[in-house]
Short mmCIF file of C-alpha atoms in Angstrom, two decimals:
data_model
loop_
_atom_site.label_atom_id
_atom_site.label_comp_id
_atom_site.label_asym_id
_atom_site.label_seq_id
_atom_site.Cartn_x
_atom_site.Cartn_y
_atom_site.Cartn_z
CA MET A 273 -0.09 0.08 0.01
CA LYS A 274 1.27 3.16 -0.94
CA ILE A 275 0.16 6.06 1.48
CA GLY A 276 0.84 9.76 1.34
CA LEU A 277 0.54 11.35 4.76
CA ILE A 278 -0.25 14.99 5.21
CA ALA A 279 1.22 16.69 8.24
CA ALA A 280 3.34 13.86 9.03
CA ASN A 281 5.20 15.94 11.60
CA GLY A 282 2.23 16.59 13.77
CA ARG A 283 1.19 14.81 16.86
CA ALA A 284 -1.13 12.44 15.07
CA GLY A 285 0.66 12.37 11.82
CA SER A 286 3.96 11.50 13.64
CA HIS A 287 2.53 8.62 15.26
CA ILE A 288 0.80 7.32 12.11
CA LEU A 289 4.07 7.66 10.31
CA ARG A 290 5.89 5.47 12.75
CA GLU A 291 3.15 2.69 12.63
CA ALA A 292 2.96 2.76 9.08
CA ARG A 293 6.73 2.34 8.81
CA MET A 294 6.91 -0.27 11.45
CA ARG A 295 4.55 -2.31 9.34
CA GLU A 296 6.64 -1.71 6.28
CA HIS A 297 4.10 0.20 4.17
CA ASP A 298 5.35 2.44 1.58
CA VAL A 299 4.60 5.80 2.92
CA THR A 300 5.59 9.43 2.00
CA ALA A 301 5.48 12.26 4.49
CA ILE A 302 3.81 15.37 3.01
CA VAL A 303 5.14 18.34 4.87
CA ILE A 304 5.84 22.05 4.24
CA ASN A 305 9.42 21.45 5.65
CA LYS A 306 11.00 18.03 6.01
CA ALA A 307 13.28 19.50 8.70
CA ASN A 308 10.45 19.41 11.25
CA LEU A 309 9.92 15.62 10.86
CA ARG A 310 10.71 13.53 14.00
CA MET A 311 11.75 10.58 12.11
CA ARG A 312 14.87 10.47 9.67
CA ASN A 313 15.26 8.68 6.38
CA VAL A 314 11.71 9.00 5.45
CA LYS A 315 10.34 9.46 1.90
CA THR A 316 9.06 13.00 1.89
CA MET A 317 7.12 15.42 -0.36
CA GLU A 318 7.94 19.21 0.67
CA LYS A 319 4.65 20.87 -0.42
CA ASP A 320 1.74 22.67 1.37
CA LEU A 321 -1.35 20.60 1.10
CA PHE A 322 -3.34 23.39 -0.33
CA HIS A 323 -0.98 23.47 -3.50
CA LEU A 324 -1.12 19.51 -4.08
CA THR A 325 -2.19 18.45 -7.42
CA LYS A 326 -3.69 15.38 -8.98
CA GLU A 327 -0.26 14.74 -10.36
CA ASP A 328 1.41 15.04 -6.80
CA ILE A 329 -1.14 12.31 -5.38
CA GLU A 330 -0.79 9.97 -8.43
CA PRO A 331 1.45 7.56 -6.58
CA PHE A 332 -0.58 7.09 -3.64
CA ASP A 333 -3.27 4.60 -2.99
CA VAL A 334 -4.44 6.23 0.17
CA LEU A 335 -4.12 9.97 1.45
CA ILE A 336 -4.21 10.53 4.99
CA ASN A 337 -5.36 13.81 6.23
CA ALA A 338 -3.60 14.52 9.74
CA PHE A 339 -3.67 18.42 9.13
CA ALA A 340 -4.17 20.35 12.32
CA PRO A 341 -4.69 24.15 11.67
CA SER A 342 -3.21 26.57 14.00
CA THR A 343 -5.15 28.43 16.66
CA GLY A 344 -7.79 30.69 15.14
CA GLU A 345 -7.72 28.90 11.88
CA ALA A 346 -9.98 26.05 12.38
CA HIS A 347 -11.86 26.99 9.21
CA LEU A 348 -8.98 25.62 7.33
CA HIS A 349 -10.38 22.14 7.88
CA VAL A 350 -13.10 22.82 5.49
CA LYS A 351 -10.89 24.34 3.01
CA ALA A 352 -8.35 21.41 3.27
CA GLY A 353 -11.16 18.81 3.18
CA LYS A 354 -12.60 20.52 -0.35
CA HIS A 355 -9.24 20.63 -1.71
CA LEU A 356 -8.53 16.72 -1.17
CA ILE A 357 -11.93 15.90 -2.20
CA SER A 358 -11.45 17.64 -5.45
CA LEU A 359 -8.22 15.95 -6.18
CA LEU A 360 -9.47 12.30 -5.32
CA GLU A 361 -13.00 12.91 -7.23
CA GLY A 362 -12.68 10.31 -10.38
CA THR A 363 -10.27 8.17 -8.80
CA ASN A 364 -10.24 4.90 -6.82
CA LYS A 365 -7.99 6.25 -4.17
CA LYS A 366 -9.16 6.77 -0.57
CA LEU A 367 -8.98 9.65 1.81
CA PHE A 368 -8.54 8.96 5.57
CA VAL A 369 -9.45 11.70 7.87
CA VAL A 370 -8.13 12.42 11.48
CA GLY A 371 -11.23 13.67 13.05
CA SER A 372 -12.59 15.10 16.24
CA SER A 373 -14.17 13.55 19.35
CA GLY A 374 -16.72 16.42 19.19
CA CYS A 375 -18.14 15.14 16.32
CA LEU A 376 -19.41 12.12 17.93
CA TYR A 377 -22.90 11.57 19.31
CA ILE A 378 -23.14 10.97 23.08
CA ASP A 379 -26.99 9.73 23.18
CA GLN A 380 -28.29 6.50 21.73
CA ASP A 381 -30.70 8.23 19.47
CA HIS A 382 -27.90 10.02 17.83
CA THR A 383 -29.44 13.56 18.58
CA ILE A 384 -26.55 15.18 20.55
CA ARG A 385 -22.97 15.57 19.53
CA LEU A 386 -20.29 15.93 22.13
CA MET A 387 -19.51 19.35 21.23
CA GLU A 388 -22.77 20.41 22.04
CA HIS A 389 -22.27 19.41 25.79
CA GLN A 390 -21.63 22.04 28.02
CA GLU A 391 -18.47 20.28 29.28
CA PHE A 392 -16.90 20.01 26.21
CA PRO A 393 -13.63 22.36 26.07
CA GLU A 394 -14.34 25.55 24.43
CA HIS A 395 -11.03 25.71 22.90
CA LEU A 396 -11.73 22.61 20.89
CA ARG A 397 -15.43 23.62 20.04
CA GLU A 398 -14.84 25.66 16.93
CA SER A 399 -12.39 22.99 15.46
CA ALA A 400 -15.00 20.44 15.99
CA HIS A 401 -17.49 22.42 14.46
CA TYR A 402 -15.57 22.99 11.23
CA GLN A 403 -14.47 19.15 11.25
CA LEU A 404 -18.26 18.24 11.20
CA GLN A 405 -18.59 20.51 8.16
CA ASN A 406 -15.60 18.62 6.49
CA LEU A 407 -17.58 15.43 7.45
CA HIS A 408 -20.71 16.54 5.90
CA ASP A 409 -18.70 17.56 2.72
CA LEU A 410 -17.23 13.80 2.54
CA GLN A 411 -20.70 12.31 2.92
CA ASN A 412 -22.02 14.39 0.07
CA SER A 413 -18.99 13.59 -2.07
CA SER A 414 -18.42 10.51 -4.76
CA ILE A 415 -14.87 9.66 -3.12
CA GLN A 416 -14.01 6.79 -0.94
CA TRP A 417 -13.32 8.01 2.57
CA THR A 418 -13.09 7.11 6.30
CA PHE A 419 -13.37 9.39 9.08
CA LEU A 420 -11.69 8.26 12.58
CA SER A 421 -12.67 10.22 15.57
CA PRO A 422 -10.37 9.97 18.63
CA SER A 423 -11.59 9.88 22.23
CA VAL A 424 -12.09 12.93 24.60
CA ILE A 425 -8.72 12.40 26.19
CA PHE A 426 -6.14 12.06 23.42
CA ASP A 427 -2.74 11.37 25.08
CA SER A 428 0.36 12.13 23.05
CA GLU A 429 2.34 10.41 25.82
CA GLY A 430 0.38 7.29 26.20
CA PRO A 431 1.71 3.60 25.43
CA ARG A 432 1.18 1.65 22.49
CA THR A 433 -0.76 -1.19 23.67
CA GLY A 434 -1.88 -2.48 20.34
CA HIS A 435 -5.49 -3.01 21.68
CA TYR A 436 -8.53 -0.76 21.46
CA ILE A 437 -12.53 -0.57 21.75
CA ILE A 438 -14.42 0.29 18.41
CA GLY A 439 -17.41 2.33 18.14
CA ARG A 440 -19.45 3.73 15.22
CA GLU A 441 -20.76 7.28 15.60
CA ARG A 442 -21.13 7.32 19.23
CA LEU A 443 -18.62 7.99 21.94
CA VAL A 444 -17.05 4.87 23.55
CA VAL A 445 -15.27 4.45 26.89
CA ASN A 446 -12.74 2.09 28.23
CA SER A 447 -12.86 -0.34 31.31
CA GLN A 448 -12.42 2.61 33.66
CA PHE A 449 -15.44 4.53 31.89
CA ASN A 450 -12.78 7.03 30.60
CA SER A 451 -13.26 8.22 26.95
CA TYR A 452 -9.43 7.81 26.59
CA LEU A 453 -7.05 7.10 23.74
CA SER A 454 -3.35 7.20 23.22
CA TYR A 455 -2.12 8.75 19.97
CA ALA A 456 -0.06 5.38 19.68
CA ASP A 457 -3.02 3.24 19.72
CA PHE A 458 -4.93 5.67 17.41
CA ALA A 459 -2.32 5.16 14.95
CA VAL A 460 -2.63 1.43 15.36
CA ALA A 461 -6.37 1.74 14.60
CA VAL A 462 -5.62 4.00 11.26
CA ILE A 463 -3.37 1.36 9.74
CA ASP A 464 -5.50 -1.51 10.77
CA GLU A 465 -8.49 -0.08 9.02
CA LEU A 466 -6.41 0.98 5.92
CA GLU A 467 -5.43 -2.70 5.98
CA ASN A 468 -8.72 -4.37 6.73
CA LYS A 469 -11.27 -1.82 5.07
CA ASN A 470 -14.07 -2.36 7.79
CA TYR A 471 -15.25 1.27 7.91
CA VAL A 472 -15.37 2.50 4.26
CA ASN A 473 -17.34 5.81 3.80
CA THR A 474 -18.42 6.12 7.29
CA VAL A 475 -17.22 7.35 10.75
CA PHE A 476 -15.88 5.44 13.60
CA THR A 477 -14.16 6.02 16.72
CA VAL A 478 -11.73 4.12 19.20
CA ALA A 479 -10.92 4.22 22.98
CA SER A 480 -7.92 2.43 24.61
CA GLU A 481 -6.98 1.60 28.26
CA ASN A 482 -5.24 4.23 30.19
CA VAL A 483 -2.52 2.10 31.45
CA THR A 484 -0.82 4.79 33.54
CA SER A 485 -3.80 5.44 35.64
CA ALA A 486 -4.63 1.62 35.95
CA SER A 487 -1.15 0.80 37.29
#
């Protein structure tokens, strides 16, 4: 599988890059500045995602969008999503999107999203709103896509356990009743899905055990 990984130098992207390489996938890091990559000896494409062309993505089977806009620029989730959809239209390539926990439902009837809950962090609300708009654009597109939402607690320092609980569009919790996920286990779930193709043109979410708290 040939993977183009956008924002491979970010928190989610760097973990996905490590997992993909560990499993010996052919992955190219798409970054503005390869000097910022945390891994060395990685195939790279130095380019802003907004300047990507159909020719640029031709070698890839999958594009992973791990783009995380700077504070105050959350609207770029929508712009980036529309651009990537336009690049993949008319192809058999897949777009895999790193989503937001705020997009997940918290009730059985799927009427209330997490971002609408009063305890959802205010600084994440705007980003979740625009990521939900990106999700709607995906749902209305003709491309093949998957949107993976992390848990509420998204831990960049957490361990790679290799195990996780799967949910669809509703928030899931672990055995400690925490909506917790390490970035490392998120990356495991990303590559597992690309290999197994269980959630095509849909949303899913995962949670993992908070090993540190449990010990």
